[in-house]
Amino acid sequence: MPHPDLADGLLEVLSCTDAMEKARLARDLVANWRAGAYKGRRGACGMALPDYPGRPETPELRAPRDMPRRSVGGEKGRFALLHALAHIELNAIDLAFDLVARFGLADQSDEFIDDWLGVGDDEARHFMMVANRLEELGGHYGDLPAHAGLWEAAEKTKSDLLGRLAVVPMVLEARGLDVTPGMIIRLRQSGDETSAGMIGIIYREEQDHVRTGVKWFTHFVDAMGGNPSEIFHLMVRTYFRGILKPPFNHEARENSHLPASFYEPLSMKIDN
C-alpha cells in the first residue's frame, strides 16, 4: 500500500539503499500517484530531506580523477561503459525525486509534479534496463568503481529551483545528448546491437527530460519577468564548475527546445 502522503513515498525512495529496490519503489510511487492513491502532499517534506540519498555498499565511489578510463572496445570495455551508465541512471532517479520533494510539494502545480515524477519513472526504468543488461553480460551493478561526484549538482542547488533546473536537465542531461550518438555507433561497430538499441531508447527519452527542464525553467523565469537566456547563464556560472564542452548535438538540443543562445555563449571558459 502507498503511504498516505506523497512526501513519505518520496522519502522512502530517496532513503532506499538497495539500487534495484529504489528503482522498483520509484516506479510504484509514480503508478500510485497517477492512480490517485495519495491523500496528500505534505509540503514540509523538504525540511527532512537527506543531504545525500541512500546508496548500496557497492560500487566503490571514487573522485573523478581516480576513475579508470574506459572504452567500448572488447567485452570489458562495453561492460564498463554500461556500468557507468547504470550509475548515472541511479543518480537520476534520486535527482528527479529530490526535485519534487524539495521544490514541488508545497508550492507547485500537479502538472509540475506529474512531469518530474514522469522523469523519475523513466530514469528508474532506464536503470533497470541497464542493470539487467549487465546481468546478461555476466556481471552486476556494483562490480566496478563509480563516479562520486554525480550528486554534487543537487548539493549545490538544494535551495535554488532555477539553479537545479538549469544545471541538471539543461546542462548535465543535455551533455548526454551530445555524447550518446557516438556511443551507440561504437556499440554497433562492436557487434552489440542489444546494448545499442537499449541506449537508443534512453537517448530518445532523455530528450524529453531536457525538454521538461526547459519548459519549467522558462515558465518560472517568464513569471518573474526575466530573460531566460540571461538567467540561465547566471545560474550556470553560479552552480556549474567548468565549461560547456562542444561539439554540441544541435539537432537533439533543438528537438529538446534548448536554444543555442543558451549554451553556446557558455562554451568559452567560465571563471569561478
CSV table of N, CA and C in Angstrom, one decimal, residues 137-193:
chain,number,residue,atom,x,y,z
A,137,LEU,N,25.4,-9.9,-19.3
A,137,LEU,CA,26.8,-9.9,-19.7
A,137,LEU,C,27.7,-10.6,-18.7
A,138,GLY,N,27.0,-11.1,-17.6
A,138,GLY,CA,27.8,-11.9,-16.6
A,138,GLY,C,28.2,-11.1,-15.4
A,139,GLY,N,27.7,-9.9,-15.2
A,139,GLY,CA,28.1,-9.1,-14.1
A,139,GLY,C,27.0,-8.5,-13.3
A,140,HIS,N,27.3,-7.5,-12.5
A,140,HIS,CA,26.3,-6.8,-11.7
A,140,HIS,C,26.6,-5.3,-11.6
A,141,TYR,N,25.6,-4.5,-11.4
A,141,TYR,CA,25.9,-3.2,-11.0
A,141,TYR,C,26.5,-3.2,-9.6
A,142,GLY,N,27.6,-2.5,-9.5
A,142,GLY,CA,28.4,-2.5,-8.3
A,142,GLY,C,29.8,-3.2,-8.4
A,143,ASP,N,29.9,-3.9,-9.6
A,143,ASP,CA,31.2,-4.7,-9.8
A,143,ASP,C,32.4,-3.8,-10.0
A,144,LEU,N,32.2,-2.5,-10.5
A,144,LEU,CA,33.2,-1.6,-10.8
A,144,LEU,C,33.1,-0.3,-10.0
A,145,PRO,N,34.2,0.4,-9.8
A,145,PRO,CA,34.1,1.7,-9.1
A,145,PRO,C,33.2,2.7,-9.9
A,146,ALA,N,32.7,3.7,-9.3
A,146,ALA,CA,31.8,4.6,-9.9
A,146,ALA,C,32.1,6.0,-9.5
A,147,HIS,N,31.6,7.0,-10.3
A,147,HIS,CA,31.9,8.4,-10.1
A,147,HIS,C,31.2,8.9,-8.8
A,148,ALA,N,32.0,9.5,-7.9
A,148,ALA,CA,31.4,10.0,-6.7
A,148,ALA,C,30.8,11.4,-6.8
A,149,GLY,N,31.0,12.1,-7.9
A,149,GLY,CA,30.6,13.5,-7.9
A,149,GLY,C,29.2,13.8,-8.6
A,150,LEU,N,28.4,12.7,-8.9
A,150,LEU,CA,27.2,13.0,-9.6
A,150,LEU,C,26.1,13.7,-8.8
A,151,TRP,N,26.2,13.6,-7.5
A,151,TRP,CA,25.2,14.3,-6.6
A,151,TRP,C,25.6,15.7,-6.3
A,152,GLU,N,26.8,16.1,-6.8
A,152,GLU,CA,27.3,17.5,-6.5
A,152,GLU,C,26.3,18.6,-6.9
A,153,ALA,N,25.7,18.4,-8.1
A,153,ALA,CA,24.8,19.4,-8.6
A,153,ALA,C,23.6,19.6,-7.7
A,154,ALA,N,23.1,18.5,-7.2
A,154,ALA,CA,22.0,18.5,-6.2
A,154,ALA,C,22.4,19.3,-5.0
A,155,GLU,N,23.6,19.0,-4.5
A,155,GLU,CA,24.0,19.7,-3.2
A,155,GLU,C,24.1,21.2,-3.4
A,156,LYS,N,24.7,21.6,-4.6
A,156,LYS,CA,24.9,23.0,-4.8
A,156,LYS,C,23.6,23.8,-5.0
A,157,THR,N,22.6,23.1,-5.5
A,157,THR,CA,21.3,23.8,-5.9
A,157,THR,C,20.2,23.4,-5.0
A,158,LYS,N,20.5,22.9,-3.8
A,158,LYS,CA,19.4,22.4,-2.9
A,158,LYS,C,18.4,23.5,-2.5
A,159,SER,N,18.9,24.8,-2.6
A,159,SER,CA,18.0,25.9,-2.2
A,159,SER,C,17.6,26.8,-3.4
A,160,ASP,N,17.8,26.4,-4.6
A,160,ASP,CA,17.6,27.2,-5.8
A,160,ASP,C,17.0,26.4,-6.9
A,161,LEU,N,15.6,26.5,-7.1
A,161,LEU,CA,15.0,25.7,-8.1
A,161,LEU,C,15.5,26.1,-9.5
A,162,LEU,N,15.6,27.3,-9.8
A,162,LEU,CA,16.1,27.7,-11.1
A,162,LEU,C,17.5,27.1,-11.3
A,163,GLY,N,18.4,27.2,-10.3
A,163,GLY,CA,19.7,26.6,-10.4
A,163,GLY,C,19.6,25.1,-10.7
A,164,ARG,N,18.7,24.4,-10.0
A,164,ARG,CA,18.6,23.0,-10.2
A,164,ARG,C,18.1,22.7,-11.7
A,165,LEU,N,17.1,23.4,-12.1
A,165,LEU,CA,16.6,23.2,-13.5
A,165,LEU,C,17.7,23.5,-14.5
A,166,ALA,N,18.5,24.5,-14.3
A,166,ALA,CA,19.5,24.9,-15.3
A,166,ALA,C,20.6,23.9,-15.3
A,167,VAL,N,21.1,23.4,-14.2
A,167,VAL,CA,22.3,22.6,-14.2
A,167,VAL,C,22.0,21.1,-14.5
A,168,VAL,N,20.9,20.6,-13.9
A,168,VAL,CA,20.7,19.1,-14.1
A,168,VAL,C,20.1,18.8,-15.5
A,169,PRO,N,18.9,19.2,-15.8
A,169,PRO,CA,18.4,18.8,-17.2
A,169,PRO,C,19.1,19.5,-18.3
A,170,MET,N,19.3,20.8,-18.1
A,170,MET,CA,19.7,21.7,-19.2
A,170,MET,C,21.2,21.7,-19.5
A,171,VAL,N,22.0,21.3,-18.5
A,171,VAL,CA,23.5,21.1,-18.7
A,171,VAL,C,23.9,19.7,-18.7
A,172,LEU,N,23.6,19.0,-17.6
A,172,LEU,CA,24.1,17.6,-17.5
A,172,LEU,C,23.4,16.6,-18.4
A,173,GLU,N,22.1,16.7,-18.4
A,173,GLU,CA,21.4,15.7,-19.3
A,173,GLU,C,21.6,16.2,-20.8
A,174,ALA,N,21.6,17.5,-21.0
A,174,ALA,CA,21.9,17.9,-22.4
A,174,ALA,C,23.3,17.4,-22.9
A,175,ARG,N,24.3,17.3,-22.0
A,175,ARG,CA,25.6,16.8,-22.3
A,175,ARG,C,25.5,15.4,-22.8
A,176,GLY,N,24.6,14.6,-22.1
A,176,GLY,CA,24.3,13.2,-22.5
A,176,GLY,C,23.8,13.1,-24.0
A,177,LEU,N,23.1,14.1,-24.4
A,177,LEU,CA,22.6,14.1,-25.8
A,177,LEU,C,23.8,14.3,-26.8
A,178,ASP,N,24.8,15.0,-26.3
A,178,ASP,CA,26.0,15.2,-27.2
A,178,ASP,C,26.8,13.9,-27.4
A,179,VAL,N,26.9,13.2,-26.4
A,179,VAL,CA,27.9,12.0,-26.4
A,179,VAL,C,27.2,10.7,-26.7
A,180,THR,N,25.9,10.6,-26.5
A,180,THR,CA,25.3,9.3,-26.7
A,180,THR,C,25.3,8.7,-28.1
A,181,PRO,N,25.0,9.6,-29.2
A,181,PRO,CA,25.0,9.0,-30.5
A,181,PRO,C,26.4,8.3,-30.9
A,182,GLY,N,27.5,8.9,-30.5
A,182,GLY,CA,28.8,8.2,-30.7
A,182,GLY,C,28.9,6.9,-30.0
A,183,MET,N,28.4,6.9,-28.8
A,183,MET,CA,28.4,5.7,-28.0
A,183,MET,C,27.6,4.6,-28.7
A,184,ILE,N,26.4,4.9,-29.3
A,184,ILE,CA,25.6,3.9,-30.0
A,184,ILE,C,26.3,3.4,-31.2
A,185,ILE,N,27.0,4.3,-31.9
A,185,ILE,CA,27.7,3.9,-33.1
A,185,ILE,C,28.8,2.9,-32.8
A,186,ARG,N,29.6,3.2,-31.7
A,186,ARG,CA,30.7,2.3,-31.3
A,186,ARG,C,30.2,1.0,-30.9
A,187,LEU,N,29.1,1.0,-30.2
A,187,LEU,CA,28.5,-0.3,-29.7
A,187,LEU,C,28.1,-1.2,-30.9
A,188,ARG,N,27.5,-0.5,-31.9
A,188,ARG,CA,27.1,-1.3,-33.1
A,188,ARG,C,28.3,-1.8,-33.9
A,189,GLN,N,29.3,-1.0,-33.9
A,189,GLN,CA,30.5,-1.4,-34.6
A,189,GLN,C,31.1,-2.6,-33.9
A,190,SER,N,30.9,-2.7,-32.6
A,190,SER,CA,31.5,-3.8,-31.9
A,190,SER,C,30.6,-5.0,-31.9
A,191,GLY,N,29.4,-4.9,-32.5
A,191,GLY,CA,28.5,-6.0,-32.7
A,191,GLY,C,27.5,-6.2,-31.6
A,192,ASP,N,27.4,-5.2,-30.7
A,192,ASP,CA,26.5,-5.3,-29.5
A,192,ASP,C,25.2,-4.5,-29.9
A,193,GLU,N,24.4,-5.0,-30.7
A,193,GLU,CA,23.2,-4.4,-31.1
A,193,GLU,C,22.2,-4.3,-30.0
